[in-house]
Amino acid sequence: MSWLKAMREKEPLDPANPIGTVVIGSLHPDMMDTAKHMVRRSLKLAQFNTFDVGRSVSPE
């Protein structure tokens, strides 16, 4: 998926004055990383700090 690699290389910078903080991840057993990365990128562009906890994360 070359388009995904290109999208990750153009990752937006963390905002200087964030309007909020969002923690994002994929619950176990979901392995869909693409949608999570798209949402995280959109949130960063909207001036949110984002913390990605990864994939297959336990809900606890």
PDB file of C-alpha atoms in Angstrom:
ATOM      1  CA  MET A   1       0.000   0.000   0.000  1.00  0.00           C
ATOM      2  CA  SER A   2       2.208   2.787  -1.259  1.00  0.00           C
ATOM      3  CA  TRP A   3      -0.486   5.429  -0.671  1.00  0.00           C
ATOM      4  CA  LEU A   4      -0.538   4.584   3.047  1.00  0.00           C
ATOM      5  CA  LYS A   5       3.242   4.839   3.263  1.00  0.00           C
ATOM      6  CA  ALA A   6       3.106   8.215   1.517  1.00  0.00           C
ATOM      7  CA  MET A   7       0.373   9.388   3.916  1.00  0.00           C
ATOM      8  CA  ARG A   8       2.441   8.398   6.964  1.00  0.00           C
ATOM      9  CA  GLU A   9       5.499  10.207   5.615  1.00  0.00           C
ATOM     10  CA  LYS A  10       3.461  13.432   5.450  1.00  0.00           C
ATOM     11  CA  GLU A  11       2.364  13.210   9.072  1.00  0.00           C
ATOM     12  CA  PRO A  12       1.290  16.640  10.385  1.00  0.00           C
ATOM     13  CA  LEU A  13       3.273  18.146  13.231  1.00  0.00           C
ATOM     14  CA  ASP A  14       1.879  18.322  16.740  1.00  0.00           C
ATOM     15  CA  PRO A  15      -0.089  21.565  17.159  1.00  0.00           C
ATOM     16  CA  ALA A  16       1.560  24.473  18.980  1.00  0.00           C
ATOM     17  CA  ASN A  17      -1.712  25.444  20.730  1.00  0.00           C
ATOM     18  CA  PRO A  18      -3.855  22.286  20.923  1.00  0.00           C
ATOM     19  CA  ILE A  19      -7.573  22.620  21.597  1.00  0.00           C
ATOM     20  CA  GLY A  20      -7.737  19.238  23.312  1.00  0.00           C
ATOM     21  CA  THR A  21      -6.181  15.813  23.696  1.00  0.00           C
ATOM     22  CA  VAL A  22      -7.414  12.540  22.194  1.00  0.00           C
ATOM     23  CA  VAL A  23      -6.215   9.011  23.011  1.00  0.00           C
ATOM     24  CA  ILE A  24      -6.816   6.618  20.117  1.00  0.00           C
ATOM     25  CA  GLY A  25      -6.298   2.881  19.632  1.00  0.00           C
ATOM     26  CA  SER A  26      -7.850  -0.288  18.231  1.00  0.00           C
ATOM     27  CA  LEU A  27      -9.468  -2.755  20.625  1.00  0.00           C
ATOM     28  CA  HIS A  28      -8.520  -6.431  20.634  1.00  0.00           C
ATOM     29  CA  PRO A  29      -9.023  -8.373  18.309  1.00  0.00           C
ATOM     30  CA  ASP A  30      -9.521  -5.567  15.762  1.00  0.00           C
ATOM     31  CA  MET A  31      -6.436  -5.057  13.609  1.00  0.00           C
ATOM     32  CA  MET A  32      -7.725  -2.228  11.366  1.00  0.00           C
ATOM     33  CA  ASP A  33      -4.911   0.299  11.543  1.00  0.00           C
ATOM     34  CA  THR A  34      -5.715   2.288   8.402  1.00  0.00           C
ATOM     35  CA  ALA A  35      -8.921   3.918   9.667  1.00  0.00           C
ATOM     36  CA  LYS A  36      -7.299   4.689  13.018  1.00  0.00           C
ATOM     37  CA  HIS A  37      -4.394   6.463  11.318  1.00  0.00           C
ATOM     38  CA  MET A  38      -6.754   8.463   9.115  1.00  0.00           C
ATOM     39  CA  VAL A  39      -8.773   9.627  12.132  1.00  0.00           C
ATOM     40  CA  ARG A  40      -5.623  10.485  14.093  1.00  0.00           C
ATOM     41  CA  ARG A  41      -4.239  12.485  11.178  1.00  0.00           C
ATOM     42  CA  SER A  42      -7.530  14.385  10.816  1.00  0.00           C
ATOM     43  CA  LEU A  43      -7.547  15.181  14.530  1.00  0.00           C
ATOM     44  CA  LYS A  44      -3.980  16.500  14.358  1.00  0.00           C
ATOM     45  CA  LEU A  45      -4.908  18.707  11.416  1.00  0.00           C
ATOM     46  CA  ALA A  46      -7.829  20.015  13.507  1.00  0.00           C
ATOM     47  CA  GLN A  47      -5.299  21.089  16.202  1.00  0.00           C
ATOM     48  CA  PHE A  48      -5.763  18.225  18.695  1.00  0.00           C
ATOM     49  CA  ASN A  49      -2.913  16.491  20.502  1.00  0.00           C
ATOM     50  CA  THR A  50      -3.176  12.768  19.801  1.00  0.00           C
ATOM     51  CA  PHE A  51      -1.740   9.771  21.624  1.00  0.00           C
ATOM     52  CA  ASP A  52      -1.840   6.455  19.764  1.00  0.00           C
ATOM     53  CA  VAL A  53      -1.880   3.474  22.148  1.00  0.00           C
ATOM     54  CA  GLY A  54      -1.564   0.982  19.283  1.00  0.00           C
ATOM     55  CA  ARG A  55      -3.659  -1.918  18.066  1.00  0.00           C
ATOM     56  CA  SER A  56      -5.184  -4.950  19.769  1.00  0.00           C
ATOM     57  CA  VAL A  57      -5.431  -2.993  23.021  1.00  0.00           C
ATOM     58  CA  SER A  58      -7.382  -4.526  25.890  1.00  0.00           C
ATOM     59  CA  PRO A  59     -10.473  -2.445  26.790  1.00  0.00           C
ATOM     60  CA  GLU A  60      -9.330  -2.460  30.421  1.00  0.00           C
TER      61      GLU A  60
END
